[in-house]
Coordinates of C-alpha atoms and ligand atoms in Angstrom, one line a residue:
X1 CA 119.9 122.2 56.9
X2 CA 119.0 124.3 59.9
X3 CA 120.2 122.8 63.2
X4 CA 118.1 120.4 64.8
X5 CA 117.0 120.4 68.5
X6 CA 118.3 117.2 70.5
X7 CA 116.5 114.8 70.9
X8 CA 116.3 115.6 75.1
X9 CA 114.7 119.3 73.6
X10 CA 112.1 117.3 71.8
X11 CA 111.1 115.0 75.3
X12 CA 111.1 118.2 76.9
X13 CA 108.3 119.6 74.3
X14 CA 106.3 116.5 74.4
X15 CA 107.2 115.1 78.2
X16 CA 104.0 112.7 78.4
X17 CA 102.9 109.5 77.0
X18 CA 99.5 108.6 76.8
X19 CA 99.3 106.8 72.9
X20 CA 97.6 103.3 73.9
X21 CA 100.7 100.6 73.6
X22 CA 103.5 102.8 73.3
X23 CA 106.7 102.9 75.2
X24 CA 106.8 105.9 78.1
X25 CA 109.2 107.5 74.9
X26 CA 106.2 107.9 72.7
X27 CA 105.1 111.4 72.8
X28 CA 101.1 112.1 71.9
X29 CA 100.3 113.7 68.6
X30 CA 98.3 117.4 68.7
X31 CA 94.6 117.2 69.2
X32 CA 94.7 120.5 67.1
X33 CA 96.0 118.6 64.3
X34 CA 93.8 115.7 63.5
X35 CA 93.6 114.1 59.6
X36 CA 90.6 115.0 58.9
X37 CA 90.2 116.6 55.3
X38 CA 94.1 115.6 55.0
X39 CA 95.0 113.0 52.2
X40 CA 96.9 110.4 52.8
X41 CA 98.9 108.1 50.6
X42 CA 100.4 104.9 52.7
X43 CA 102.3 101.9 51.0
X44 CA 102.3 98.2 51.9
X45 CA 99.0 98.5 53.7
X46 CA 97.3 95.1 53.0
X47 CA 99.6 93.7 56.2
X48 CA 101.7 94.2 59.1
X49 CA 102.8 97.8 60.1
X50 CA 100.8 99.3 57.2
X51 CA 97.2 97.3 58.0
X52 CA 97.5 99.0 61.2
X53 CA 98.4 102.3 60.3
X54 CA 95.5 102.1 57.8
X55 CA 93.1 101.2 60.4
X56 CA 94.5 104.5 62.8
X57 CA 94.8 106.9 59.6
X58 CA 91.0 106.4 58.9
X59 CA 89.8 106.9 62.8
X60 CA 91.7 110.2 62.4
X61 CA 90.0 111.0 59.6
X62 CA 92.7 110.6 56.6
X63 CA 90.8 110.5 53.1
X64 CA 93.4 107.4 52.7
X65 CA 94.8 105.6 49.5
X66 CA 95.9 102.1 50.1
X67 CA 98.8 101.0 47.9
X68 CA 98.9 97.2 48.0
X69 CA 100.5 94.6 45.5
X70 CA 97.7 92.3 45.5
X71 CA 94.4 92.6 44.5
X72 CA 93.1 89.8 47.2
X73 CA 94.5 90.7 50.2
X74 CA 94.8 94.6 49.2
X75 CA 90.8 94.7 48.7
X76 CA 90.5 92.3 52.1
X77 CA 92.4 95.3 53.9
X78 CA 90.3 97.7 52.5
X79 CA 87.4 96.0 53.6
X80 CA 88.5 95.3 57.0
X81 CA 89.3 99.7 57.4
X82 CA 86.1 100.3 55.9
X83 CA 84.6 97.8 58.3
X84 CA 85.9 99.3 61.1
X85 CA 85.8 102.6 60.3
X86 CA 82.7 102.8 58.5
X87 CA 82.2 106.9 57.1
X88 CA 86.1 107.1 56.1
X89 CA 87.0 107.4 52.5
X90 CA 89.8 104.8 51.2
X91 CA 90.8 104.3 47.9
X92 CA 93.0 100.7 47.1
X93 CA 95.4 101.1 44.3
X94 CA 97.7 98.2 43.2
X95 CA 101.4 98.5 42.3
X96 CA 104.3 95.7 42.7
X97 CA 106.6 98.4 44.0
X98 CA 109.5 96.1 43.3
X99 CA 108.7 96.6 39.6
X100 CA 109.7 100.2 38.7
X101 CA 107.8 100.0 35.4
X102 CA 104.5 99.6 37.8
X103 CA 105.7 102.3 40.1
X104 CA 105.6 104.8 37.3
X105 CA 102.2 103.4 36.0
X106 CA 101.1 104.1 39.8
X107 CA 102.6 107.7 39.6
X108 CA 100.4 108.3 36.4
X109 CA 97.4 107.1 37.6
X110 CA 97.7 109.1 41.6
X111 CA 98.9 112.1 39.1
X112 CA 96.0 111.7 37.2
X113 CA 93.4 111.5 40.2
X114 CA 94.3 113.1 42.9
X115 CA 95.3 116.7 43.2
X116 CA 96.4 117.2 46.8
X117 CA 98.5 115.1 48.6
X118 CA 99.0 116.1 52.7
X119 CA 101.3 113.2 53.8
X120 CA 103.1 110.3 52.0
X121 CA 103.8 107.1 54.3
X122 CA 106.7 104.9 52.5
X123 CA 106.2 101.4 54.2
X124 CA 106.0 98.9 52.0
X125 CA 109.3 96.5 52.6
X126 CA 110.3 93.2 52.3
X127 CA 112.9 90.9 53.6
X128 CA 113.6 87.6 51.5
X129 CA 115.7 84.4 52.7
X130 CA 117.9 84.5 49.4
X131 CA 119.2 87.5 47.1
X132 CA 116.9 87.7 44.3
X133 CA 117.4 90.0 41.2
X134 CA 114.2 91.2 39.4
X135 CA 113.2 90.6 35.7
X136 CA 114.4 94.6 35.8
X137 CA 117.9 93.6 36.8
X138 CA 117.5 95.3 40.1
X139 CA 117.8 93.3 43.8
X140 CA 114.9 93.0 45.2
X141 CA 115.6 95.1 48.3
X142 CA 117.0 97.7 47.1
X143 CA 113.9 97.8 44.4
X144 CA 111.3 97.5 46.6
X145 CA 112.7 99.1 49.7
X146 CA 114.5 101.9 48.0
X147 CA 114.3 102.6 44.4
X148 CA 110.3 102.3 44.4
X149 CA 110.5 105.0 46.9
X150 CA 112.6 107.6 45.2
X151 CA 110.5 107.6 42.7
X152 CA 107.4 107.6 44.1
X153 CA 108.2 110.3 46.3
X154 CA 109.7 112.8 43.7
X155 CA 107.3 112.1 41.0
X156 CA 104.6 113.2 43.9
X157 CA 106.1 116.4 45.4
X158 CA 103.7 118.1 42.9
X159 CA 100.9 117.0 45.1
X160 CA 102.5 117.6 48.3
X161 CA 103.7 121.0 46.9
X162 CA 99.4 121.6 46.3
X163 CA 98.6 121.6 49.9
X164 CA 101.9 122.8 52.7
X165 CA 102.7 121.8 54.6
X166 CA 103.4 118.5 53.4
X167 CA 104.8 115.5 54.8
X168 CA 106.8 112.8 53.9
X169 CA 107.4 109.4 56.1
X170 CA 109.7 106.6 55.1
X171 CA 110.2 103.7 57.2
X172 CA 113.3 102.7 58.0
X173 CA 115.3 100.1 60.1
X174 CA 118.1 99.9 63.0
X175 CA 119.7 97.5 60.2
X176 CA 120.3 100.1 58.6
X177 CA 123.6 100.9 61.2
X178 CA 124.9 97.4 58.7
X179 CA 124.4 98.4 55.4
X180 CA 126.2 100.7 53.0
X181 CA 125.5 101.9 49.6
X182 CA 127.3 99.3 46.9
X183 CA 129.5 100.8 44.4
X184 CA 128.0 99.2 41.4
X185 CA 125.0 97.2 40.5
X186 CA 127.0 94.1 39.7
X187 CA 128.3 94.1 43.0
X188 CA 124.8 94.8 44.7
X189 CA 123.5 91.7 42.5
X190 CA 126.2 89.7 43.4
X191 CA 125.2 86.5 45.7
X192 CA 129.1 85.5 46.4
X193 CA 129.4 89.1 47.6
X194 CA 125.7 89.9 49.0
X195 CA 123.5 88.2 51.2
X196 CA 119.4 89.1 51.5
X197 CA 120.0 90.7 55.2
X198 CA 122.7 92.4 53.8
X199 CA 120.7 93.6 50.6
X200 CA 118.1 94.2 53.5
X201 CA 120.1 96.7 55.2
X202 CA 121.7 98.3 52.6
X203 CA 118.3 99.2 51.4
X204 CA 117.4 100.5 55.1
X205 CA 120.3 102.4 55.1
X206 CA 119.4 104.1 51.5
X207 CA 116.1 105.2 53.2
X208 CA 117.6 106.9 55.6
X209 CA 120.1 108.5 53.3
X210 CA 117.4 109.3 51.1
X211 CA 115.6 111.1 53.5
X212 CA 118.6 113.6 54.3
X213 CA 119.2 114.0 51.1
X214 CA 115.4 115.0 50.3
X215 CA 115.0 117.0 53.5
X216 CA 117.7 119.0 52.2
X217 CA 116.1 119.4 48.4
X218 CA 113.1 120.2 50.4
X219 CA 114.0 122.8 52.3
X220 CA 111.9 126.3 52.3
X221 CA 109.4 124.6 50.6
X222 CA 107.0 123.6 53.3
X223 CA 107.5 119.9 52.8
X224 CA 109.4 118.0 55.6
X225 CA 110.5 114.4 55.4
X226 CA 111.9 112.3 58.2
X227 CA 111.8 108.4 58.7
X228 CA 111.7 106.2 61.7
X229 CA 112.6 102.9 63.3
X230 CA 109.4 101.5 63.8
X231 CA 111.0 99.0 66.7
X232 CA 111.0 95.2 66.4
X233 CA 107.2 94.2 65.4
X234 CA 105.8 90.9 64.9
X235 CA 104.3 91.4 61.8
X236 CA 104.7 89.4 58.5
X237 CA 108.3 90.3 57.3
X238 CA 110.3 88.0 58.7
X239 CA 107.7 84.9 58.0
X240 CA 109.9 84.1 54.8
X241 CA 113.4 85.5 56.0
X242 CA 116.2 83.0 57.0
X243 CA 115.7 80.3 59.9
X244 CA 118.2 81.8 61.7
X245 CA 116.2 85.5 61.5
X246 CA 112.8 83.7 61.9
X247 CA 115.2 82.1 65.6
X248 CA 116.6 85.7 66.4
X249 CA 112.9 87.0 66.3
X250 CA 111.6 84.3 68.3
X251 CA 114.1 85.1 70.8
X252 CA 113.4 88.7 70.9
X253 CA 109.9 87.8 71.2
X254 CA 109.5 89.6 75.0
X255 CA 111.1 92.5 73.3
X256 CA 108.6 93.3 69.8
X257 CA 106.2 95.9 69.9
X258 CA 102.6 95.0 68.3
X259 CA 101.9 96.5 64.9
X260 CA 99.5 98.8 66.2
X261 CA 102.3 100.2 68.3
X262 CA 104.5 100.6 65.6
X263 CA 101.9 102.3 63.4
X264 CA 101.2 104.8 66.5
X265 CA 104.8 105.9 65.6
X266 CA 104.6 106.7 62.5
X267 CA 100.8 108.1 62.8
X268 CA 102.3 110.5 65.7
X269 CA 105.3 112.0 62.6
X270 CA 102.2 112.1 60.6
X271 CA 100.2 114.2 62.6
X272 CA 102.6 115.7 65.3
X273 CA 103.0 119.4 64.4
X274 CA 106.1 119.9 65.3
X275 CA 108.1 117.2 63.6
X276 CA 108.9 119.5 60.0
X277 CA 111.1 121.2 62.8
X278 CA 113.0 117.6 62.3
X279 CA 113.2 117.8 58.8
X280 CA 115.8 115.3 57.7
X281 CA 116.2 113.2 60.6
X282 CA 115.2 109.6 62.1
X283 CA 113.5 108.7 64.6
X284 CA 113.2 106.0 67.2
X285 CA 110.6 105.4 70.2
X286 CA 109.1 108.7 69.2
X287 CA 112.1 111.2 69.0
X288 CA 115.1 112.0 67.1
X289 CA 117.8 109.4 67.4
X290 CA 121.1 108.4 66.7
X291 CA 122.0 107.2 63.0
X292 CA 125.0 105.3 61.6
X293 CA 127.9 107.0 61.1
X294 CA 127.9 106.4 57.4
X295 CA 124.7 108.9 57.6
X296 CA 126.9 111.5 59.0
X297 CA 129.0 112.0 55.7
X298 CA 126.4 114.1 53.6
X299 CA 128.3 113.3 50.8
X300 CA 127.2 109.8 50.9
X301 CA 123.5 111.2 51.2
X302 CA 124.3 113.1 47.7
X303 CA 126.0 109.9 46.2
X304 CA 122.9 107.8 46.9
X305 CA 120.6 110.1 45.1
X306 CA 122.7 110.1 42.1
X307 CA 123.2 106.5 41.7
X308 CA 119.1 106.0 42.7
X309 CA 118.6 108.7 39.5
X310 CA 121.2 106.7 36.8
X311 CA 119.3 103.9 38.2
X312 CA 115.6 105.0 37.8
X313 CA 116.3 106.7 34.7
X314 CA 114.7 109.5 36.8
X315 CA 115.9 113.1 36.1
X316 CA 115.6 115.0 39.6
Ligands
NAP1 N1 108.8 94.2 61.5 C1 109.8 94.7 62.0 O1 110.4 94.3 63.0 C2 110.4 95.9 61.3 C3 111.6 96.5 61.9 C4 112.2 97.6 61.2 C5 111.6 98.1 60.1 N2 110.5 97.5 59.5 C6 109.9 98.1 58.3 O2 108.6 98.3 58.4 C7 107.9 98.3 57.1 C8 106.7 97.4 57.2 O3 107.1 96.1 57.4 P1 106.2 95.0 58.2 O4 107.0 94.6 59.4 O5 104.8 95.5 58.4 O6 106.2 93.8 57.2 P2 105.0 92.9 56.5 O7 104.1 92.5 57.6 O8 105.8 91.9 55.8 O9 104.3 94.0 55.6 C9 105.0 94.4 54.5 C10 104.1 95.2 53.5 O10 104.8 95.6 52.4 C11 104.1 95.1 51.2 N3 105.1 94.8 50.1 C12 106.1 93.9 50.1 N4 106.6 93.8 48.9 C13 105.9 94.6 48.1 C14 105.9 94.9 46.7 N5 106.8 94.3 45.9 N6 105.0 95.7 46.2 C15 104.0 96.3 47.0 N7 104.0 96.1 48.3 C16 104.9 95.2 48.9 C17 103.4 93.8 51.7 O11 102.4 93.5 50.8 P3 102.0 92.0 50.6 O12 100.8 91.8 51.5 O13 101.6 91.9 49.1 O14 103.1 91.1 50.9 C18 102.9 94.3 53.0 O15 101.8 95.1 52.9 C19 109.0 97.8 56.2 O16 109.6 98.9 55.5 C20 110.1 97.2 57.1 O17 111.4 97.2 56.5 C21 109.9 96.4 60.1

């Protein structure tokens, strides 16, 4: 991977703040670079984070596919964009991203329709109050967090690859500075041995693994990836997390950014030209930042992606 500037290099580019709601950190994205004729795929957007990224994508003029899980409160969202933004052009498609069999029927189908993609937002997440194992035999976490997202982003780099520079944003955590990437499946699975916030971060940490991992794959080819902490948002993910999480985030109230705050993030990595420059790192309030030191072994980066391909069945 090329060397990366610090993340002082990247204030310095970008020394002002003028994004409505962000922190002084947040940098604007170019005017010269606006959405406009740009498609743009962006999952878990019937809530939260993703609702609100939706509603900015479309005023910037993203032709934008909604991926939601269901069909109610995905074609309410759609609605509510379209409502707001009344000439953009959104699409809803529906995929339980925690069932991989579903994921690949959503590949087909975008595969099928679309034949550019400019920029792929993974959002979608979910944090439960107990570990739960899928009728796939995968945690839900790692599933819906992780797995759903290897595979929807390498069965897509055809579409990126149709229009560079292409751009791929996954959403990630400060949780994931807990987790660490199980040795086996039984263990992952395990309730005596994992917990859901546990499960929770492991999965963050995979994104963020995944993303170096990819970056690297990616490299020379015009398509940049890079994820992001999107800072703590009062959205709807911790509404069926444990008490104690639903206490910690009612505590940390005076700290939580609005979801339209947290979509300006990843809208500015989105539009921001100079973020491929990046490629491969994560972000936080708006620049490069730190990462757990088990993200500074790339060998755990390459051990991830082989154990997310013997998982998927996906041969990449
Ligand atoms: N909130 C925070 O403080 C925070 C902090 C760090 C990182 N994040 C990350 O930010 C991202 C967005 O979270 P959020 O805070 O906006 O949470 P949220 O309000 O709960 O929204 C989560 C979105 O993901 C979708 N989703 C969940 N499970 C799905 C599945 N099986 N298939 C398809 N879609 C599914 C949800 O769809 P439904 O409407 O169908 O449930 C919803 O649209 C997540 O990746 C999360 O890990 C959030």
């Amino acid at each position: 991977m090329p060397p990366l500037l610090p993340g002082a290099a990247f204030l310095r580019m970008y020394p002002c703040s003028h994004l409505p709601g962000t922190s002084a950190a947040m940098m604007p994205s170019d005017a010269t670079t606006p959405l406009r004729g740009k498609t743009v795929l962006l999952t878990g957007a019937s809530r939260g984070i993703g609702l609100a990224a939706a509603h900015q994508l479309a005023q910037q003029g993203a032709h934008l596919i909604m991926v939601c899980r269901d069909p109610t409160r995905g074609e309410r969202a759609r609605q509510a964009v379209q409502l707001a933004t009344p000439g953009a052009a959104i699409d809803l498609l529906l995929c339980d991203l925690s069932r991989l069999a579903d994921v690949q029927r959503l590949c087909d189908d975008i595969l099928a329709r679309y034949t550019r993609l400019d920029v792929l937002i993974n959002n979608a997440g979910v944090l439960p109050n107990k570990l739960e194992v899928t009728e796939e035999g995968h945690e839900l976490c790692w599933v819906t967090n992780h797995l759903s997202v290897f595979v929807l982003t390498n069965r897509l780099l055809p579409l990126l690859a149709a229009v560079l520079p292409g751009r791929i944003i996954t959403v990630a955590s400060e949780a994931h500075w807990l987790g660490e990437i199980e040795a086996s499946v039984a263990r992952r699975n395990d309730p005596a041995h994992n917990s859901a916030f546990t499960a929770y971060s492991d999965s963050k940490l995979a994104n963020v693994l995944f993303t170096q991992a990819l970056a690297e794959r990616l490299e020379l080819t015009g398509i940049s990836a890079v994820c992001l902490h999107p800072g703590i948002v009062r959205s709807h993910l911790f509404a069926e997390s444990s008490w104690l999480m639903r206490l910690s985030m009612r505590l940390a109230r005076p700290f939580t950014r609005s979801t339209a705050q947290a979509a300006a993030a990843i809208i500015h990595l989105a539009t921001n030209p100079d973020v491929p420059k990046f490629n491969g790192r994560y972000f936080k309030n708006g620049r490069p930042a730190r990462s757990s030191g088990r993200t500074k072994n790339p060998g755990e980066a390459h051990r991830l992606w082989r154990v997310s391909g013997m998982e998927t069945g996906l041969d990449v």
